[in-house]
Amino acid sequence: MWRTKWFQFAVMSALYMAVWLSCSIIAPFFPPEAIKKGANQTAAGFVFGAFSMTSFLIGTPFGRVVSKVNVKVMFLIGAGLCSCTNIIFGLLDKIQNGTLFVTSALFMRAMEAVGSSAAMIAAMAMVGGKYPENAPQMLGLLEMFSGLAFMMGPMIGLILYQAGGYGLPFFSLGGLCLLLLILNVVVLPTKAFVRPKIGESFASLLRIPAIWPIALALLVSTATQAVFNVGIAYHTQKAGLLSADNAGVVFFIQGGSYALSTPVFGWMLNKLLRYYLVTTRLMLIFGCAVLAVSFLMIGPSPWLPFLTSNRYILIVSCTLIGLSMGLVCVPSIMDMVLSAKWYGLQGGAATYGMASGVFLSCFHLGSFLGSTVGGVLIDRYKFDLTASVFAMCVLTTAVFVAVTFAWEYQCGKGRREPWKHHPVSKAPIEETAVSLLSQPRDLDGPDEICELAFYEL
């Protein structure tokens, strides 16, 4: 049981979800605590923004090194850093000076982002390398856990805060991460994953033209969702749709629809990719279109005078936003991996790791830009018009992505063959890794010897 793939996936996913909880658990109670100590709302906002910006900056370097290190070690070190920063974060309320409190929180939040980025990228790389034939479905399950973490994190944080004060949410989450970390040390296989072929690097992935439209779609979509996170609570209260106590319902609906839909979309993708590799692109374009429609409805847009603001439209819009983000996020990593294989890269665990680095960088940069730019536009032009502007941005992005993919089909690399014409080896990745590492190699110098030794840790 301890060595079955599904049990290993369950244990890894539990730690992956705990890492994602670190992102969202502070949302309901940290700003009031910062204000109590003399800080302002802007300073508290920088603490939230520091996580997204650090994750964006660190995602690319981690995407580069994931092909050179043992992915399990990277996953465990990242999760361990998250555990430590959560525990230290729980001690910050002892600081009475507001400026020092916010500065310390900013630093710890940045360190937490470093750890979570390492763990997330490594987890996606492990899933891609461990389950090559079912990668879309397994990545969809991982996205389900991240969606559940975003949905449940604020609620769990508030319950623990009310039960035991500022420190309890952080001590509880840090302890949980530590326990799951120990379990993952025991359960996950220790052997290295297959290294990429010589000449494959993060730069070789970024040189592929098909990667950039996917990255743009991710960036714009996550920025649009961030506008929803920033402005929807106040908008529903001002419009008389929900009271202040019930404003969190919209996040529950949106997060729930995302969490429940991602494994379904992953399963669909897993089946359809065996016959139509264009499925990833059609799903992503359709997701952008649905996201645009839902943002035109949720205001509702002043450009649609026949729509009136009511709870039914609000519920439908929140549900569609969650579904559309699932349609965008689930196929994006798979399409980047398929593009990499089509352009000559190996397509193993290293490629999944590099693709997940691009994914997380775009995700967090979009979240940062959406929160900051969206907040300014909402203050100046109100939520309904801001949502309409971002809806047009998403729709324009969908058209651009469709045009670039049509160009690739007609003038670029051409049509891709479905998976059924290129069966994936069913050999366990550990066996493949051992056979690769056992082959005789010409080691020309101490640098290459050290690199191989570090990889085999």
XYZ file of C-alpha atoms in Angstrom:
457
model
C 0.000 0.000 0.000
C 2.752 2.448 0.963
C 4.386 2.134 -2.448
C 1.326 2.199 -4.699
C 1.165 5.079 -7.136
C -2.261 6.224 -5.957
C -1.235 6.316 -2.304
C 1.892 8.257 -3.224
C -0.240 10.678 -5.215
C -2.683 11.098 -2.310
C 0.098 11.855 0.174
C 1.812 14.270 -2.195
C -1.509 15.989 -3.005
C -2.265 16.475 0.691
C 1.021 18.326 1.154
C 0.444 20.210 -2.119
C -2.940 21.370 -0.798
C -1.401 22.415 2.535
C 1.139 24.521 0.633
C -1.679 26.214 -1.294
C -3.509 26.845 1.996
C -0.529 28.970 3.001
C -1.447 31.352 0.190
C -5.010 32.006 1.291
C -5.338 31.371 5.016
C -4.343 34.910 6.092
C -6.930 36.730 3.971
C -9.732 37.327 6.530
C -7.774 38.319 9.635
C -4.341 39.708 8.707
C -5.432 43.198 7.498
C -7.361 43.959 10.728
C -4.376 42.774 12.783
C -2.018 45.016 10.817
C -4.343 48.000 11.253
C -4.524 47.348 15.014
C -0.751 47.767 15.177
C -0.865 51.117 13.380
C -0.317 50.011 9.783
C -2.696 51.011 6.990
C -4.637 49.033 4.393
C -2.075 49.820 1.688
C 0.752 48.329 3.757
C -1.319 45.222 4.426
C -2.005 44.976 0.691
C 1.725 44.948 -0.022
C 2.058 41.862 2.183
C -0.480 40.082 -0.021
C 1.141 41.367 -3.209
C 4.590 40.256 -2.069
C 3.565 36.625 -2.370
C 2.431 36.955 -5.982
C 5.389 39.074 -7.076
C 7.962 36.804 -5.420
C 6.326 33.726 -6.938
C 6.466 35.363 -10.364
C 10.141 36.274 -10.004
C 11.181 32.886 -8.615
C 9.072 30.720 -10.932
C 11.396 31.115 -13.915
C 14.632 30.228 -12.052
C 12.964 27.194 -10.486
C 11.693 26.181 -13.913
C 15.294 26.216 -15.084
C 16.768 24.148 -12.246
C 13.999 21.538 -12.014
C 15.648 19.533 -14.789
C 18.969 19.430 -12.914
C 17.927 18.319 -9.419
C 16.051 15.479 -7.766
C 12.421 16.584 -7.932
C 11.493 14.909 -4.651
C 14.213 16.844 -2.820
C 13.019 20.106 -4.362
C 9.417 19.335 -3.357
C 10.325 18.511 0.242
C 12.645 21.494 0.709
C 9.977 23.859 -0.621
C 7.283 22.382 1.617
C 9.649 22.485 4.599
C 10.303 26.171 4.007
C 6.532 26.774 3.917
C 6.158 24.955 7.232
C 8.884 27.016 8.914
C 7.627 30.353 7.596
C 4.089 29.594 8.769
C 5.306 28.872 12.294
C 7.442 32.031 12.355
C 4.526 34.042 10.901
C 2.463 32.997 13.918
C 4.990 34.661 16.243
C 4.890 38.056 14.548
C 1.987 39.325 16.660
C 4.503 39.749 19.492
C 5.868 42.727 17.536
C 4.038 45.879 18.651
C 5.533 48.387 16.206
C 3.330 48.550 13.098
C 6.140 49.290 10.645
C 8.330 46.491 11.972
C 5.348 44.120 12.009
C 4.513 44.764 8.348
C 8.177 44.619 7.294
C 8.657 41.269 9.026
C 5.419 39.938 7.542
C 6.521 41.114 4.090
C 9.821 39.246 4.378
C 8.218 36.060 5.701
C 5.549 36.183 3.009
C 8.261 36.427 0.347
C 10.114 33.449 1.847
C 6.845 31.524 1.961
C 6.379 32.253 -1.743
C 9.845 30.846 -2.493
C 9.026 27.613 -0.680
C 5.564 27.220 -2.168
C 6.819 27.868 -5.711
C 9.501 25.206 -5.337
C 6.981 22.701 -3.983
C 4.333 23.436 -6.615
C 6.703 23.239 -9.586
C 8.251 20.024 -8.277
C 4.820 18.481 -7.642
C 3.692 19.144 -11.215
C 6.969 17.745 -12.533
C 6.533 14.580 -10.449
C 2.975 14.080 -11.681
C 4.019 14.548 -15.308
C 6.906 12.110 -14.937
C 5.125 9.530 -12.800
C 1.869 9.352 -14.796
C 2.847 10.100 -18.424
C -0.210 8.396 -19.938
C -2.693 10.064 -17.558
C -0.949 13.391 -17.044
C -3.965 15.599 -17.953
C -6.237 13.777 -15.526
C -3.683 13.837 -12.698
C -2.888 17.515 -13.245
C -6.623 18.174 -13.141
C -6.771 16.476 -9.749
C -3.893 18.646 -8.530
C -5.803 21.729 -9.663
C -8.800 20.436 -7.712
C -6.721 20.475 -4.535
C -5.461 23.991 -5.217
C -9.039 25.132 -5.822
C -10.189 23.533 -2.577
C -7.343 25.264 -0.750
C -8.305 28.673 -2.126
C -11.953 28.042 -1.302
C -11.431 26.652 2.201
C -8.348 28.632 3.246
C -10.041 31.891 4.307
C -12.811 29.992 6.104
C -10.345 27.742 7.970
C -8.178 30.728 8.832
C -11.116 32.684 10.245
C -12.373 29.731 12.333
C -8.936 29.105 13.843
C -8.382 32.834 14.422
C -11.650 33.142 16.313
C -10.841 30.006 18.325
C -7.263 30.765 19.338
C -6.161 34.177 18.149
C -3.556 35.279 15.622
C -1.054 32.466 16.083
C -3.307 29.396 15.926
C -3.939 29.393 12.114
C -0.215 29.601 11.381
C 0.884 27.095 14.026
C -1.780 24.627 12.897
C -0.887 24.911 9.215
C 2.854 24.827 9.902
C 2.448 21.710 12.029
C 0.266 20.057 9.393
C 2.848 20.787 6.687
C 5.571 19.335 8.907
C 3.656 16.104 9.564
C 2.800 15.660 5.883
C 6.415 16.427 4.999
C 7.624 13.550 7.181
C 5.048 11.228 5.601
C 6.176 12.244 2.100
C 9.810 11.573 3.014
C 8.841 7.986 3.822
C 6.343 7.340 1.024
C 7.678 9.049 -2.100
C 10.293 7.152 -4.141
C 13.856 8.333 -3.668
C 15.264 7.625 -7.131
C 15.973 10.451 -9.528
C 13.788 11.298 -12.468
C 14.960 11.125 -16.061
C 17.200 13.979 -17.059
C 16.518 15.908 -20.259
C 18.523 15.312 -23.379
C 21.630 17.419 -23.894
C 20.671 20.837 -25.247
C 17.258 20.932 -23.563
C 16.872 23.858 -21.195
C 14.361 26.397 -20.002
C 15.511 28.715 -22.776
C 14.794 26.022 -25.371
C 11.220 25.853 -24.059
C 10.773 29.622 -24.249
C 12.067 29.666 -27.828
C 9.024 27.667 -28.934
C 6.491 30.100 -30.492
C 3.445 28.133 -29.295
C 4.368 28.672 -25.622
C 3.780 32.425 -25.629
C 0.068 32.527 -26.576
C -0.643 30.058 -23.765
C 1.346 32.189 -21.322
C -0.557 35.301 -22.422
C -3.922 33.578 -21.980
C -2.924 32.475 -18.472
C -1.705 35.948 -17.563
C -4.834 37.760 -18.727
C -7.224 35.161 -17.288
C -5.651 35.168 -13.829
C -5.544 38.977 -13.855
C -9.259 38.977 -14.618
C -9.976 36.557 -11.795
C -7.951 38.783 -9.445
C -10.292 41.667 -10.289
C -13.147 39.433 -9.149
C -11.349 38.706 -5.866
C -10.642 42.381 -5.216
C -13.984 43.934 -6.061
C -16.845 41.450 -5.871
C -17.475 41.582 -2.097
C -17.925 45.356 -1.983
C -19.902 45.324 -5.240
C -22.440 42.792 -3.946
C -22.895 44.739 -0.714
C -23.289 48.059 -2.507
C -25.796 46.581 -4.975
C -27.804 45.102 -2.103
C -27.332 41.535 -3.334
C -25.580 40.179 -0.236
C -24.938 41.394 3.282
C -21.437 41.831 4.663
C -21.757 38.565 6.614
C -22.731 36.610 3.481
C -20.304 38.194 1.015
C -18.015 35.168 1.249
C -20.646 33.032 -0.484
C -19.497 34.280 -3.898
C -15.966 33.011 -3.250
C -17.363 29.665 -2.111
C -19.402 29.326 -5.328
C -16.535 30.372 -7.571
C -13.928 28.245 -5.791
C -16.281 25.278 -5.541
C -17.108 25.257 -9.240
C -13.386 25.453 -10.047
C -12.445 22.656 -7.644
C -15.228 20.339 -8.817
C -14.733 20.968 -12.532
C -10.951 20.590 -12.839
C -10.831 16.781 -12.370
C -13.676 16.439 -14.885
C -11.849 18.595 -17.424
C -8.653 16.631 -16.760
C -10.476 13.355 -17.411
C -12.004 14.725 -20.629
C -8.619 15.971 -21.771
C -7.013 12.627 -21.007
C -9.547 10.840 -23.241
C -9.736 13.337 -26.105
C -5.988 13.923 -26.454
C -5.585 10.374 -27.729
C -7.476 11.401 -30.850
C -7.318 15.206 -31.106
C -4.287 17.131 -29.865
C -6.097 20.351 -30.696
C -8.345 19.675 -27.672
C -6.079 21.651 -25.334
C -6.307 24.732 -27.502
C -10.030 24.527 -28.124
C -10.632 24.100 -24.400
C -8.445 27.087 -23.537
C -10.026 29.374 -26.141
C -13.514 28.335 -25.042
C -12.550 28.983 -21.409
C -11.410 32.527 -22.238
C -14.674 33.178 -24.092
C -16.782 31.904 -21.174
C -14.744 34.015 -18.737
C -15.399 37.111 -20.843
C -19.154 36.425 -20.945
C -19.314 35.825 -17.192
C -17.552 39.127 -16.475
C -19.966 40.986 -18.733
C -22.826 39.428 -16.764
C -21.580 39.834 -13.214
C -21.665 43.652 -13.132
C -23.744 43.601 -15.175
C -21.913 45.512 -17.883
C -23.182 49.020 -18.684
C -22.837 47.938 -22.324
C -25.668 45.432 -21.758
C -28.591 47.586 -20.555
C -31.077 44.709 -20.864
C -29.368 42.893 -17.951
C -30.304 43.850 -14.406
C -28.351 43.075 -11.274
C -29.879 40.212 -9.282
C -28.805 37.194 -7.274
C -29.520 34.669 -10.023
C -27.166 36.385 -12.459
C -24.596 36.690 -9.670
C -24.722 32.949 -8.897
C -24.550 31.952 -12.572
C -21.660 34.358 -13.195
C -19.643 33.115 -10.210
C -20.185 29.523 -11.323
C -19.101 30.318 -14.881
C -15.988 32.111 -13.643
C -14.911 28.990 -11.751
C -15.662 26.726 -14.712
C -13.879 29.001 -17.178
C -10.737 29.185 -15.034
C -10.728 25.390 -14.971
C -10.982 25.368 -18.763
C -7.990 27.711 -18.962
C -5.706 26.239 -16.288
C -6.104 22.488 -16.830
C -5.056 22.329 -20.528
C -2.383 25.032 -20.358
C 0.474 22.947 -18.919
C -0.425 20.005 -21.156
C -0.399 22.198 -24.253
C 3.022 23.593 -23.347
C 4.356 20.055 -22.890
C 2.809 18.906 -26.176
C 4.304 21.931 -27.940
C 7.694 21.127 -26.426
C 7.508 17.516 -27.661
C 6.323 18.650 -31.097
C 9.331 20.948 -31.370
C 11.795 18.222 -30.341
C 12.065 18.310 -26.547
C 11.868 15.101 -24.560
C 8.537 15.765 -22.818
C 9.360 14.000 -19.532
C 9.350 15.157 -15.918
C 11.869 17.910 -16.659
C 9.637 19.384 -19.365
C 6.614 19.259 -17.055
C 8.667 21.085 -14.435
C 9.717 23.809 -16.857
C 6.141 24.187 -18.116
C 4.854 24.447 -14.551
C 7.427 27.182 -13.924
C 5.945 29.182 -16.802
C 2.446 28.406 -15.521
C 3.100 29.633 -11.975
C 4.988 32.731 -13.132
C 2.098 33.779 -15.369
C -0.475 32.856 -12.718
C 1.107 34.975 -10.002
C 2.035 37.894 -12.255
C -1.559 37.991 -13.464
C -2.818 37.896 -9.878
C -0.530 40.778 -8.932
C -1.434 42.929 -11.939
C -5.141 42.183 -11.617
C -5.166 43.082 -7.929
C -3.261 46.345 -8.334
C -4.563 47.618 -11.672
C -8.051 46.316 -10.992
C -8.154 48.010 -7.594
C -7.219 51.361 -9.117
C -9.808 51.029 -11.897
C -12.547 49.971 -9.474
C -11.885 53.042 -7.312
C -12.059 55.281 -10.356
C -14.671 53.667 -12.617
C -16.588 51.190 -10.364
C -16.675 47.422 -10.570
C -19.152 46.927 -13.422
C -17.145 48.973 -15.938
C -13.822 47.514 -14.755
C -15.186 43.990 -15.178
C -16.342 44.894 -18.691
C -12.896 46.210 -19.640
C -11.200 43.029 -18.426
C -13.828 40.949 -20.223
C -12.838 42.631 -23.474
C -9.166 41.952 -22.708
C -9.899 38.247 -22.227
C -12.008 38.085 -25.381
C -9.270 39.809 -27.398
C -6.758 37.331 -25.990
C -8.967 34.408 -27.040
C -9.101 35.758 -30.598
C -5.330 36.296 -30.643
C -4.681 32.753 -29.381
C -7.018 31.309 -32.025
C -5.293 33.291 -34.797
C -1.779 32.271 -33.707
C -2.738 28.613 -33.531
C -4.388 28.803 -36.949
C -1.180 30.351 -38.281
C 0.880 27.516 -36.785
C -1.405 24.942 -38.408
C -1.243 26.565 -41.852
C 2.185 28.213 -41.976
C 4.217 26.970 -39.029
C 4.922 23.523 -37.653
C 1.673 22.067 -38.957
C -0.817 19.569 -37.578
C 0.100 17.506 -34.539
C -0.476 13.775 -34.443
C -2.646 12.446 -31.595
C -1.230 10.475 -28.694
C -2.465 7.138 -30.018
C 0.148 7.359 -32.786
C 2.891 8.007 -30.211
C 2.298 5.601 -27.308
C 4.055 6.514 -24.096
C 6.365 4.018 -22.461
C 4.669 2.288 -19.538
C 7.928 1.592 -17.713
C 8.011 3.118 -14.241
C 9.997 6.301 -14.225
C 12.285 5.073 -11.484
C 13.387 2.100 -13.621
C 14.005 4.368 -16.578
C 16.010 6.698 -14.395
C 18.130 3.864 -13.037
C 18.842 2.519 -16.510
C 19.814 5.978 -17.702
C 22.049 6.698 -14.741
C 23.691 3.274 -15.001
C 24.768 3.826 -18.599
C 28.471 4.593 -19.111
C 29.102 8.307 -19.461
C 32.042 10.390 -20.520
C 32.651 12.749 -17.631
C 35.022 15.354 -18.920
C 35.550 17.363 -15.781
C 34.760 17.896 -12.111
C 31.781 20.157 -12.875
C 29.948 17.410 -14.745
C 30.814 14.842 -12.068
C 29.465 17.137 -9.332
C 26.322 17.872 -11.331
C 25.577 14.148 -11.764
C 26.261 13.449 -8.081
C 23.919 16.275 -7.011
C 21.248 14.989 -9.349
C 21.403 11.497 -7.865
C 20.760 12.760 -4.302
